[in-house]
mmCIF file of C-alpha atoms and ligand atoms in Angstrom:
data_model
loop_
_atom_site.group_PDB
_atom_site.id
_atom_site.type_symbol
_atom_site.label_atom_id
_atom_site.label_comp_id
_atom_site.label_asym_id
_atom_site.label_seq_id
_atom_site.Cartn_x
_atom_site.Cartn_y
_atom_site.Cartn_z
ATOM 1 C CA MET A 21 93.585 141.534 167.145
ATOM 2 C CA ILE A 22 90.436 139.777 168.198
ATOM 3 C CA GLU A 23 87.105 141.206 169.302
ATOM 4 C CA LEU A 24 84.521 139.305 171.301
ATOM 5 C CA GLN A 25 81.192 141.032 170.905
ATOM 6 C CA GLY A 26 78.294 140.232 173.216
ATOM 7 C CA LEU A 27 79.279 136.570 173.645
ATOM 8 C CA THR A 28 76.477 134.690 175.331
ATOM 9 C CA LYS A 29 76.020 131.033 176.184
ATOM 10 C CA VAL A 30 72.833 129.549 177.567
ATOM 11 C CA TYR A 31 72.751 125.935 178.788
ATOM 12 C CA GLY A 32 69.296 124.536 179.578
ATOM 13 C CA GLY A 33 67.842 127.968 180.303
ATOM 14 C CA LYS A 34 70.824 129.045 182.429
ATOM 15 C CA THR A 35 72.986 131.881 181.097
ATOM 16 C CA VAL A 36 76.555 130.864 181.904
ATOM 17 C CA VAL A 37 78.248 133.523 179.766
ATOM 18 C CA ASP A 38 76.320 136.755 179.653
ATOM 19 C CA ASP A 39 77.006 139.361 176.988
ATOM 20 C CA VAL A 40 80.799 139.379 177.276
ATOM 21 C CA SER A 41 82.487 141.961 175.041
ATOM 22 C CA LEU A 42 86.197 142.592 174.976
ATOM 23 C CA THR A 43 88.886 143.477 172.483
ATOM 24 C CA VAL A 44 92.322 141.916 172.670
ATOM 25 C CA GLY A 45 94.727 144.120 170.741
ATOM 26 C CA GLN A 46 97.601 142.839 168.598
ATOM 27 C CA GLY A 47 100.354 141.465 170.867
ATOM 28 C CA GLU A 48 98.243 141.789 173.990
ATOM 29 C CA PHE A 49 98.320 138.999 176.621
ATOM 30 C CA CYS A 50 94.769 138.855 177.971
ATOM 31 C CA VAL A 51 94.116 136.695 181.024
ATOM 32 C CA LEU A 52 90.546 135.625 181.830
ATOM 33 C CA ILE A 53 90.189 135.030 185.540
ATOM 34 C CA GLY A 54 87.396 134.572 188.049
ATOM 35 C CA PRO A 55 85.932 132.104 190.526
ATOM 36 C CA SER A 56 85.253 128.512 189.554
ATOM 37 C CA GLY A 57 82.240 128.219 187.276
ATOM 38 C CA CYS A 58 82.211 131.908 186.277
ATOM 39 C CA GLY A 59 82.393 131.012 182.569
ATOM 40 C CA LYS A 60 86.089 131.439 181.702
ATOM 41 C CA SER A 61 86.527 128.191 179.765
ATOM 42 C CA THR A 62 83.166 128.494 178.057
ATOM 43 C CA THR A 63 84.091 132.006 176.879
ATOM 44 C CA LEU A 64 87.427 130.760 175.551
ATOM 45 C CA LYS A 65 85.880 127.764 173.812
ATOM 46 C CA MET A 66 83.315 129.965 172.087
ATOM 47 C CA VAL A 67 86.220 131.861 170.510
ATOM 48 C CA ASN A 68 87.322 128.809 168.490
ATOM 49 C CA ARG A 69 83.819 127.379 168.498
ATOM 50 C CA LEU A 70 84.532 124.258 170.487
ATOM 51 C CA VAL A 71 81.352 125.514 172.121
ATOM 52 C CA PRO A 72 78.720 126.978 169.757
ATOM 53 C CA LEU A 73 77.640 130.531 170.542
ATOM 54 C CA THR A 74 74.087 131.182 171.717
ATOM 55 C CA SER A 75 74.601 134.732 170.495
ATOM 56 C CA GLY A 76 77.373 137.207 169.829
ATOM 57 C CA ARG A 77 80.106 137.771 167.273
ATOM 58 C CA ILE A 78 83.812 137.078 166.937
ATOM 59 C CA VAL A 79 85.852 139.441 164.799
ATOM 60 C CA LEU A 80 89.393 138.291 163.979
ATOM 61 C CA ASP A 81 91.762 140.857 162.462
ATOM 62 C CA GLY A 82 88.779 142.891 161.300
ATOM 63 C CA GLU A 83 86.953 139.933 159.714
ATOM 64 C CA ASP A 84 83.706 138.554 161.127
ATOM 65 C CA VAL A 85 84.519 134.873 161.633
ATOM 66 C CA THR A 86 81.372 133.926 163.547
ATOM 67 C CA THR A 87 80.079 131.817 160.692
ATOM 68 C CA LEU A 88 83.411 130.664 159.242
ATOM 69 C CA PRO A 89 83.595 126.834 159.258
ATOM 70 C CA ALA A 90 85.125 125.812 162.606
ATOM 71 C CA GLU A 91 88.041 123.837 161.030
ATOM 72 C CA GLN A 92 89.106 126.889 159.046
ATOM 73 C CA LEU A 93 88.835 129.082 162.102
ATOM 74 C CA ARG A 94 90.967 126.696 164.162
ATOM 75 C CA ARG A 95 93.813 126.878 161.680
ATOM 76 C CA ARG A 96 94.052 130.559 162.474
ATOM 77 C CA ILE A 97 93.709 130.168 166.222
ATOM 78 C CA GLY A 98 96.173 128.098 168.274
ATOM 79 C CA TYR A 99 94.795 126.207 171.254
ATOM 80 C CA ALA A 100 96.650 124.747 174.240
ATOM 81 C CA ILE A 101 95.021 123.114 177.237
ATOM 82 C CA GLN A 102 95.913 121.614 180.581
ATOM 83 C CA SER A 103 95.597 117.972 179.581
ATOM 84 C CA ILE A 104 97.899 118.737 176.625
ATOM 85 C CA GLY A 105 96.182 116.341 174.253
ATOM 86 C CA LEU A 106 99.357 115.190 172.484
ATOM 87 C CA PHE A 107 98.752 112.222 170.200
ATOM 88 C CA PRO A 108 100.393 109.313 172.086
ATOM 89 C CA HIS A 109 101.540 107.344 169.014
ATOM 90 C CA TRP A 110 103.066 110.334 167.269
ATOM 91 C CA THR A 111 106.522 111.716 167.902
ATOM 92 C CA VAL A 112 107.132 115.194 169.244
ATOM 93 C CA ALA A 113 107.911 116.415 165.715
ATOM 94 C CA GLU A 114 104.733 114.843 164.300
ATOM 95 C CA ASN A 115 102.659 116.325 167.095
ATOM 96 C CA ILE A 116 104.023 119.809 166.491
ATOM 97 C CA ALA A 117 103.490 119.451 162.742
ATOM 98 C CA VAL A 118 99.740 118.724 162.893
ATOM 99 C CA VAL A 119 98.396 122.059 161.689
ATOM 100 C CA PRO A 120 101.222 122.847 159.217
ATOM 101 C CA LYS A 121 100.492 119.435 157.631
ATOM 102 C CA LEU A 122 96.784 120.211 157.407
ATOM 103 C CA LEU A 123 97.781 123.445 155.724
ATOM 104 C CA LYS A 124 99.922 121.363 153.298
ATOM 105 C CA TRP A 125 103.187 123.123 154.051
ATOM 106 C CA PRO A 126 106.156 121.601 152.165
ATOM 107 C CA LYS A 127 108.090 119.016 154.206
ATOM 108 C CA ALA A 128 111.267 121.071 154.512
ATOM 109 C CA ARG A 129 109.358 124.069 155.819
ATOM 110 C CA ILE A 130 107.610 121.882 158.414
ATOM 111 C CA ALA A 131 110.931 120.396 159.553
ATOM 112 C CA ASP A 132 112.435 123.880 159.891
ATOM 113 C CA ARG A 133 109.437 125.081 161.862
ATOM 114 C CA VAL A 134 109.635 122.116 164.253
ATOM 115 C CA GLU A 135 113.331 122.859 164.889
ATOM 116 C CA GLU A 136 112.611 126.533 165.409
ATOM 117 C CA LEU A 137 109.830 125.845 167.912
ATOM 118 C CA LEU A 138 111.832 123.278 169.860
ATOM 119 C CA ALA A 139 114.632 125.844 170.137
ATOM 120 C CA LEU A 140 112.155 128.517 171.228
ATOM 121 C CA PHE A 141 111.050 126.254 174.078
ATOM 122 C CA GLN A 142 114.604 125.227 174.915
ATOM 123 C CA LEU A 143 114.200 121.591 173.927
ATOM 124 C CA ASP A 144 117.186 120.142 172.135
ATOM 125 C CA ALA A 145 115.890 119.089 168.695
ATOM 126 C CA ALA A 146 118.244 116.105 168.294
ATOM 127 C CA GLU A 147 117.151 114.734 171.664
ATOM 128 C CA PHE A 148 113.430 115.421 171.551
ATOM 129 C CA ARG A 149 112.301 115.415 167.915
ATOM 130 C CA ASP A 150 111.726 111.653 167.755
ATOM 131 C CA LYS A 151 110.543 111.032 171.309
ATOM 132 C CA TYR A 152 106.994 109.927 172.081
ATOM 133 C CA PRO A 153 104.795 111.770 174.584
ATOM 134 C CA HIS A 154 105.159 109.045 177.261
ATOM 135 C CA GLN A 155 108.931 109.635 177.214
ATOM 136 C CA LEU A 156 108.523 113.295 178.250
ATOM 137 C CA SER A 157 108.202 114.901 181.675
ATOM 138 C CA GLY A 158 105.019 116.872 182.390
ATOM 139 C CA GLY A 159 106.836 120.152 181.786
ATOM 140 C CA GLN A 160 108.383 118.972 178.509
ATOM 141 C CA ALA A 161 105.035 117.664 177.263
ATOM 142 C CA GLN A 162 103.401 120.954 178.130
ATOM 143 C CA ARG A 163 106.097 122.859 176.181
ATOM 144 C CA VAL A 164 105.410 120.610 173.174
ATOM 145 C CA GLY A 165 101.675 121.284 173.587
ATOM 146 C CA VAL A 166 102.255 125.044 173.483
ATOM 147 C CA ALA A 167 104.756 124.705 170.602
ATOM 148 C CA ARG A 168 102.141 122.738 168.659
ATOM 149 C CA ALA A 169 99.566 125.474 169.213
ATOM 150 C CA LEU A 170 102.051 128.024 167.830
ATOM 151 C CA ALA A 171 103.158 125.879 164.887
ATOM 152 C CA ALA A 172 101.243 127.465 162.042
ATOM 153 C CA ASP A 173 101.894 130.941 163.417
ATOM 154 C CA PRO A 174 98.239 131.578 164.304
ATOM 155 C CA SER A 175 97.014 135.154 164.714
ATOM 156 C CA VAL A 176 95.672 134.338 168.159
ATOM 157 C CA MET A 177 96.556 131.747 170.808
ATOM 158 C CA LEU A 178 93.991 130.447 173.269
ATOM 159 C CA MET A 179 95.313 128.772 176.395
ATOM 160 C CA ASP A 180 93.115 127.109 179.006
ATOM 161 C CA GLU A 181 95.009 126.619 182.290
ATOM 162 C CA PRO A 182 97.909 125.114 180.334
ATOM 163 C CA PHE A 183 100.118 124.841 183.424
ATOM 164 C CA GLY A 184 97.372 123.811 185.852
ATOM 165 C CA ALA A 185 98.607 120.255 186.357
ATOM 166 C CA LEU A 186 102.296 121.068 186.856
ATOM 167 C CA ASP A 187 104.247 121.267 190.098
ATOM 168 C CA PRO A 188 104.944 124.843 191.285
ATOM 169 C CA ILE A 189 108.599 124.899 190.172
ATOM 170 C CA THR A 190 107.973 123.640 186.634
ATOM 171 C CA ARG A 191 105.010 125.983 186.474
ATOM 172 C CA ASP A 192 107.212 128.945 187.375
ATOM 173 C CA VAL A 193 109.749 127.996 184.715
ATOM 174 C CA LEU A 194 107.078 127.599 182.033
ATOM 175 C CA GLN A 195 105.403 130.884 182.983
ATOM 176 C CA ALA A 196 108.734 132.663 182.560
ATOM 177 C CA GLU A 197 109.249 130.864 179.242
ATOM 178 C CA LEU A 198 105.811 131.773 177.995
ATOM 179 C CA ALA A 199 106.367 135.411 178.975
ATOM 180 C CA ARG A 200 109.611 135.366 176.962
ATOM 181 C CA VAL A 201 107.986 133.634 173.983
ATOM 182 C CA HIS A 202 105.213 136.218 174.100
ATOM 183 C CA ARG A 203 107.750 139.062 174.083
ATOM 184 C CA GLU A 204 109.714 137.446 171.246
ATOM 185 C CA THR A 205 106.777 136.511 169.020
ATOM 186 C CA GLY A 206 104.383 139.365 169.823
ATOM 187 C CA LYS A 207 101.483 136.888 169.702
ATOM 188 C CA THR A 208 97.986 137.871 170.752
ATOM 189 C CA ILE A 209 97.050 135.525 173.585
ATOM 190 C CA ILE A 210 93.894 134.784 175.573
ATOM 191 C CA PHE A 211 94.775 132.719 178.627
ATOM 192 C CA VAL A 212 92.439 131.236 181.257
ATOM 193 C CA THR A 213 93.579 130.724 184.834
ATOM 194 C CA HIS A 214 92.155 130.883 188.329
ATOM 195 C CA ASP A 215 95.552 131.796 189.788
ATOM 196 C CA MET A 216 96.029 135.533 190.337
ATOM 197 C CA ASP A 217 99.809 135.237 190.692
ATOM 198 C CA GLU A 218 99.964 133.559 187.304
ATOM 199 C CA ALA A 219 97.738 136.281 185.856
ATOM 200 C CA LEU A 220 99.932 139.038 187.270
ATOM 201 C CA LYS A 221 103.085 137.421 185.905
ATOM 202 C CA LEU A 222 101.789 137.072 182.376
ATOM 203 C CA ALA A 223 98.989 139.470 181.594
ATOM 204 C CA THR A 224 99.178 142.781 179.868
ATOM 205 C CA ARG A 225 95.421 142.952 180.465
ATOM 206 C CA ILE A 226 93.193 141.047 182.864
ATOM 207 C CA ALA A 227 89.492 140.313 182.345
ATOM 208 C CA ILE A 228 87.686 139.456 185.566
ATOM 209 C CA LEU A 229 84.517 137.403 185.166
ATOM 210 C CA ASN A 230 81.860 136.757 187.771
ATOM 211 C CA GLU A 231 78.736 134.667 187.205
ATOM 212 C CA GLY A 232 79.160 134.854 183.447
ATOM 213 C CA ARG A 233 79.581 138.603 183.295
ATOM 214 C CA LEU A 234 82.692 140.642 182.585
ATOM 215 C CA VAL A 235 83.186 142.796 185.666
ATOM 216 C CA GLN A 236 86.399 144.585 184.758
ATOM 217 C CA TYR A 237 88.922 144.534 181.917
ATOM 218 C CA ASP A 238 92.050 146.540 182.620
ATOM 219 C CA ARG A 239 95.780 146.563 182.933
ATOM 220 C CA PRO A 240 96.913 144.838 186.162
ATOM 221 C CA ILE A 241 98.052 148.044 187.822
ATOM 222 C CA GLU A 242 94.704 149.724 187.113
ATOM 223 C CA LEU A 243 92.835 146.732 188.509
ATOM 224 C CA MET A 244 94.782 146.980 191.695
ATOM 225 C CA PHE A 245 94.436 150.702 192.179
ATOM 226 C CA GLU A 246 90.961 151.111 190.741
ATOM 227 C CA PRO A 247 88.946 147.935 191.292
ATOM 228 C CA ALA A 248 85.532 148.358 189.678
ATOM 229 C CA ASP A 249 83.602 147.067 192.687
ATOM 230 C CA ASP A 250 83.757 145.155 195.960
ATOM 231 C CA PHE A 251 83.785 141.835 194.154
ATOM 232 C CA VAL A 252 86.983 142.757 192.297
ATOM 233 C CA ARG A 253 88.529 144.214 195.452
ATOM 234 C CA ASP A 254 87.815 141.029 197.411
ATOM 235 C CA PHE A 255 88.858 138.815 194.543
ATOM 236 C CA LEU A 256 92.227 140.484 194.225
ATOM 237 C CA GLY A 257 92.797 139.789 197.898
ATOM 238 C CA LYS A 258 93.401 143.102 199.607
ATOM 239 C CA ALA A 259 96.037 141.841 202.009
ATOM 240 C CA ASP A 260 98.421 140.755 199.288
ATOM 241 C CA LEU A 261 98.049 143.677 196.920
ATOM 242 C CA GLY A 262 101.309 145.368 197.830
ATOM 243 C CA LEU A 263 103.363 142.205 197.429
ATOM 244 C CA LYS A 264 101.550 141.112 194.296
ATOM 245 C CA LEU A 265 102.205 144.483 192.798
ATOM 246 C CA LEU A 266 105.920 143.988 193.375
ATOM 247 C CA THR A 267 105.882 140.934 191.098
ATOM 248 C CA ARG A 268 105.017 143.388 188.320
ATOM 249 C CA ARG A 269 107.691 145.931 189.182
ATOM 250 C CA TRP A 270 111.322 145.672 188.187
ATOM 251 C CA VAL A 271 114.552 146.639 189.845
ATOM 252 C CA HIS A 272 115.349 149.078 187.019
ATOM 253 C CA GLN A 273 112.230 151.050 187.979
ATOM 254 C CA TYR A 274 113.514 151.528 191.525
ATOM 255 C CA VAL A 275 117.255 151.828 191.065
ATOM 256 C CA ALA A 276 118.916 154.850 192.657
ATOM 257 C CA PRO A 277 122.534 156.066 192.705
ATOM 258 C CA ALA A 278 124.541 154.043 195.202
ATOM 259 C CA PRO A 279 126.943 155.642 197.692
ATOM 260 C CA TRP A 280 130.265 153.887 197.138
ATOM 261 C CA ALA A 281 133.971 154.030 197.842
ATOM 262 C CA ASP A 282 136.931 152.002 196.657
ATOM 263 C CA ARG A 283 139.618 150.250 198.644
ATOM 264 C CA LYS A 284 141.723 153.408 198.822
ATOM 265 C CA ALA A 285 139.136 155.266 200.929
ATOM 266 C CA SER A 286 140.108 156.050 204.531
ATOM 267 C CA MET A 287 137.934 155.123 207.500
ATOM 268 C CA GLY A 288 137.208 158.847 207.934
ATOM 269 C CA GLU A 289 135.879 159.115 204.374
ATOM 270 C CA LEU A 290 133.759 156.000 204.856
ATOM 271 C CA ARG A 291 132.303 157.451 208.085
ATOM 272 C CA ASP A 292 131.409 160.678 206.260
ATOM 273 C CA ILE A 293 129.541 158.798 203.527
ATOM 274 C CA VAL A 294 127.696 156.663 206.075
ATOM 275 C CA ALA A 295 126.837 159.794 208.084
ATOM 276 C CA SER A 296 125.165 161.343 205.031
ATOM 277 C CA HIS A 297 123.750 158.244 203.266
ATOM 278 C CA GLY A 298 123.314 155.684 206.028
ATOM 279 C CA HIS A 299 125.590 153.163 204.317
ATOM 280 C CA VAL A 300 128.358 152.762 201.759
ATOM 281 C CA TRP A 301 129.273 150.069 199.206
ATOM 282 C CA LEU A 302 132.920 149.146 198.906
ATOM 283 C CA VAL A 303 133.948 148.239 195.384
ATOM 284 C CA ASP A 304 137.016 146.408 194.080
ATOM 285 C CA GLY A 305 139.346 147.654 191.352
ATOM 286 C CA GLU A 306 136.847 146.600 188.658
ATOM 287 C CA GLY A 307 133.964 148.441 190.343
ATOM 288 C CA ARG A 308 132.333 145.242 191.643
ATOM 289 C CA PRO A 309 130.659 145.524 195.058
ATOM 290 C CA GLU A 310 132.495 143.490 197.671
ATOM 291 C CA GLY A 311 131.566 144.998 201.023
ATOM 292 C CA LEU A 312 128.956 147.069 202.800
ATOM 293 C CA PHE A 313 129.132 149.307 205.844
ATOM 294 C CA GLY A 314 125.823 150.221 207.466
ATOM 295 C CA ALA A 315 122.424 149.142 206.068
ATOM 296 C CA ARG A 316 122.231 146.063 208.269
ATOM 297 C CA LEU A 317 119.143 145.789 210.402
ATOM 298 C CA TRP A 318 121.483 145.581 213.372
ATOM 299 C CA ARG A 319 124.433 147.851 214.124
ATOM 300 C CA ALA A 320 127.459 147.414 216.337
ATOM 301 C CA ASP A 321 127.168 149.813 219.278
ATOM 302 C CA GLY A 322 128.973 153.104 219.071
ATOM 303 C CA ASP A 323 130.486 153.160 215.606
ATOM 304 C CA PRO A 324 128.047 154.365 212.914
ATOM 305 C CA LEU A 325 129.926 152.232 210.400
ATOM 306 C CA GLY A 326 128.841 149.072 212.156
ATOM 307 C CA GLU A 327 130.606 145.965 211.014
ATOM 308 C CA LEU A 328 131.751 145.337 207.449
ATOM 309 C CA SER A 329 129.497 142.864 205.661
ATOM 310 C CA ARG A 330 130.912 140.961 202.735
ATOM 311 C CA VAL A 331 128.630 141.264 199.720
ATOM 312 C CA HIS A 332 127.347 137.835 198.832
ATOM 313 C CA PRO A 333 126.239 136.990 195.264
ATOM 314 C CA ASP A 334 122.765 136.225 196.682
ATOM 315 C CA TRP A 335 122.307 139.813 197.683
ATOM 316 C CA MET A 336 122.912 141.331 194.333
ATOM 317 C CA ALA A 337 120.108 142.565 192.168
ATOM 318 C CA THR A 338 120.063 142.902 188.412
ATOM 319 C CA PRO A 339 117.937 145.468 186.547
ATOM 320 C CA ASP A 340 115.548 142.821 185.185
ATOM 321 C CA MET A 341 114.859 141.157 188.554
ATOM 322 C CA SER A 342 111.358 141.606 189.994
ATOM 323 C CA MET A 343 111.083 143.851 193.012
ATOM 324 C CA LYS A 344 109.381 140.997 194.826
ATOM 325 C CA GLU A 345 112.555 138.966 194.498
ATOM 326 C CA ALA A 346 114.758 141.931 195.470
ATOM 327 C CA LEU A 347 112.615 142.551 198.539
ATOM 328 C CA SER A 348 112.713 138.891 199.425
ATOM 329 C CA ARG A 349 116.530 138.979 199.271
ATOM 330 C CA MET A 350 116.627 142.028 201.561
ATOM 331 C CA VAL A 351 114.336 140.330 204.076
ATOM 332 C CA TRP A 352 116.206 137.047 203.888
ATOM 333 C CA ARG A 353 119.611 138.694 204.355
ATOM 334 C CA ARG A 354 118.253 141.294 206.806
ATOM 335 C CA ILE A 355 119.707 144.234 204.932
ATOM 336 C CA LEU A 356 118.069 147.494 203.916
ATOM 337 C CA ALA A 357 119.700 147.818 200.488
ATOM 338 C CA LEU A 358 120.902 145.638 197.604
ATOM 339 C CA PRO A 359 123.585 146.572 195.107
ATOM 340 C CA VAL A 360 122.394 146.577 191.498
ATOM 341 C CA VAL A 361 125.033 145.213 189.166
ATOM 342 C CA ASP A 362 125.464 145.302 185.403
ATOM 343 C CA GLU A 363 126.366 142.342 183.176
ATOM 344 C CA GLN A 364 130.018 142.584 184.208
ATOM 345 C CA GLY A 365 129.049 142.503 187.878
ATOM 346 C CA ARG A 366 129.913 146.199 188.395
ATOM 347 C CA LEU A 367 127.964 148.360 190.809
ATOM 348 C CA SER A 368 125.484 150.420 188.784
ATOM 349 C CA GLY A 369 123.162 151.595 191.570
ATOM 350 C CA GLU A 370 121.127 150.239 194.450
ATOM 351 C CA VAL A 371 117.607 149.441 195.551
ATOM 352 C CA THR A 372 116.632 150.171 199.120
ATOM 353 C CA MET A 373 113.796 149.255 201.453
ATOM 354 C CA ALA A 374 113.009 152.971 201.815
ATOM 355 C CA GLY A 375 112.848 153.273 198.015
ATOM 356 C CA VAL A 376 110.366 150.392 197.814
ATOM 357 C CA MET A 377 108.133 151.963 200.444
ATOM 358 C CA GLY A 378 108.280 155.365 198.771
ATOM 359 C CA ARG A 379 107.336 154.074 195.330
ATOM 360 C CA GLN A 380 104.661 151.731 196.701
ATOM 361 C CA SER A 381 102.857 154.524 198.492
ATOM 362 C CA GLU A 382 103.252 156.853 195.506
ATOM 363 C CA GLY A 383 101.602 154.170 193.396
ATOM 364 C CA GLN A 384 98.779 153.771 195.855
ATOM 365 C CA ALA A 385 98.144 157.492 195.899
ATOM 366 C CA ALA A 386 98.065 157.578 192.088
HETATM 367 N N1 ATP B 5 78.311 121.409 178.479
HETATM 368 C C1 ATP B 5 77.732 122.039 179.524
HETATM 369 N N2 ATP B 5 76.426 121.833 179.817
HETATM 370 C C2 ATP B 5 75.829 122.493 180.834
HETATM 371 N N3 ATP B 5 76.449 123.380 181.635
HETATM 372 C C3 ATP B 5 77.748 123.617 181.393
HETATM 373 C C4 ATP B 5 78.451 122.982 180.329
HETATM 374 N N4 ATP B 5 79.736 123.435 180.324
HETATM 375 C C5 ATP B 5 79.811 124.317 181.349
HETATM 376 N N5 ATP B 5 78.632 124.441 181.988
HETATM 377 C C6 ATP B 5 78.363 125.314 183.131
HETATM 378 O O1 ATP B 5 78.722 126.625 182.763
HETATM 379 C C7 ATP B 5 79.289 127.321 183.851
HETATM 380 C C8 ATP B 5 80.623 127.879 183.435
HETATM 381 O O2 ATP B 5 81.544 126.807 183.212
HETATM 382 P P1 ATP B 5 83.043 127.074 182.787
HETATM 383 O O3 ATP B 5 83.697 125.755 182.622
HETATM 384 O O4 ATP B 5 83.072 128.023 181.671
HETATM 385 O O5 ATP B 5 83.594 127.798 184.102
HETATM 386 P P2 ATP B 5 85.071 128.176 184.500
HETATM 387 O O6 ATP B 5 85.014 129.599 184.934
HETATM 388 O O7 ATP B 5 86.013 127.854 183.419
HETATM 389 O O8 ATP B 5 85.266 127.241 185.751
HETATM 390 P P3 ATP B 5 86.560 126.483 186.352
HETATM 391 O O9 ATP B 5 87.488 127.538 186.841
HETATM 392 O O10 ATP B 5 85.957 125.708 187.476
HETATM 393 O O11 ATP B 5 87.114 125.642 185.265
HETATM 394 C C9 ATP B 5 79.363 126.318 185.002
HETATM 395 O O12 ATP B 5 78.290 126.571 185.866
HETATM 396 C C10 ATP B 5 79.222 124.987 184.323
HETATM 397 O O13 ATP B 5 78.602 124.065 185.172
#
């Protein structure tokens, strides 16, 4: 846990960070966000004293570290930045080992830690251990940069737009990886970005800064439903709130029992189910969805069953998929429901457009 108390930075008479206080609990992923120049990076750099404080205190795991020598502090706080800062003449393994070496860990322990971190970031140790930074792609180098920051198992990780320079696809992959690493390691993280989508994907708590001041510090859902003021409301971008919210919601939160029938069902039985539920999933002998009657945006005239649609793997949803992705699949395939399948591919429920709308408006009313 880390507490920032009244952090203030004045440059040449101008207060660029103004009395910022916030507590990041153990295992919390705190994202600092705000317009360019609002003081995000300066706040972060005061935490590990890359920038000296004008006033304020930093309390790390209950200990006041404001006057601790900066080198000692930095061994307890990992730091990863956009430009990576890998040492060009050192191998990947040597780069990752920087802080453990400073801490005089035994060689074998360092080697084990390097292997463990490469595995955590899905880099094959045999292939990457002895490579030099110029032999890595941007995404690989960035993974090594984050692995290095984690190497000595710091109590807190600071990250300043670590994925800012990456293309959108690599960025997406690394965001998902970081979210997983955060879940697996339970690290306390403070992360700076100016990208709200990135913040919503990663944060357990978001701190919004404006002109050096902390305007709101809340869980993402609370920010969206209870913005502290017009600045926050505008900053979140009203028009996209509903969709952005869906990136934080999961299929398992929306899954409902699915009307289904197997191959033995008669057309009469199928019509009855469609009459009461609007659609029906046909499952094979193993319980895997293979067809759908109804639930298309278009219907054949006359027969309420409409035409049979073959269930395509692209339509299926899994419990851990985001609702944004599920919704996108419904829109793309022009269907009003997706089957939710378990690990064996068996029908375990469904998500529907109506369900999304219901839960969205419930959330907004809350
Ligand atoms: N070394 C410095 N000397 C003087 N002013 C500085 C210094 N570093 C930052 N500032 C000013 O402090 C303010 C906050 O800068 P900071 O880099 O913290 O903003 P930021 O929110 O991280 O911005 P961005 O999103 O553009 O990176 C800016 O107005 C900047 O010009």
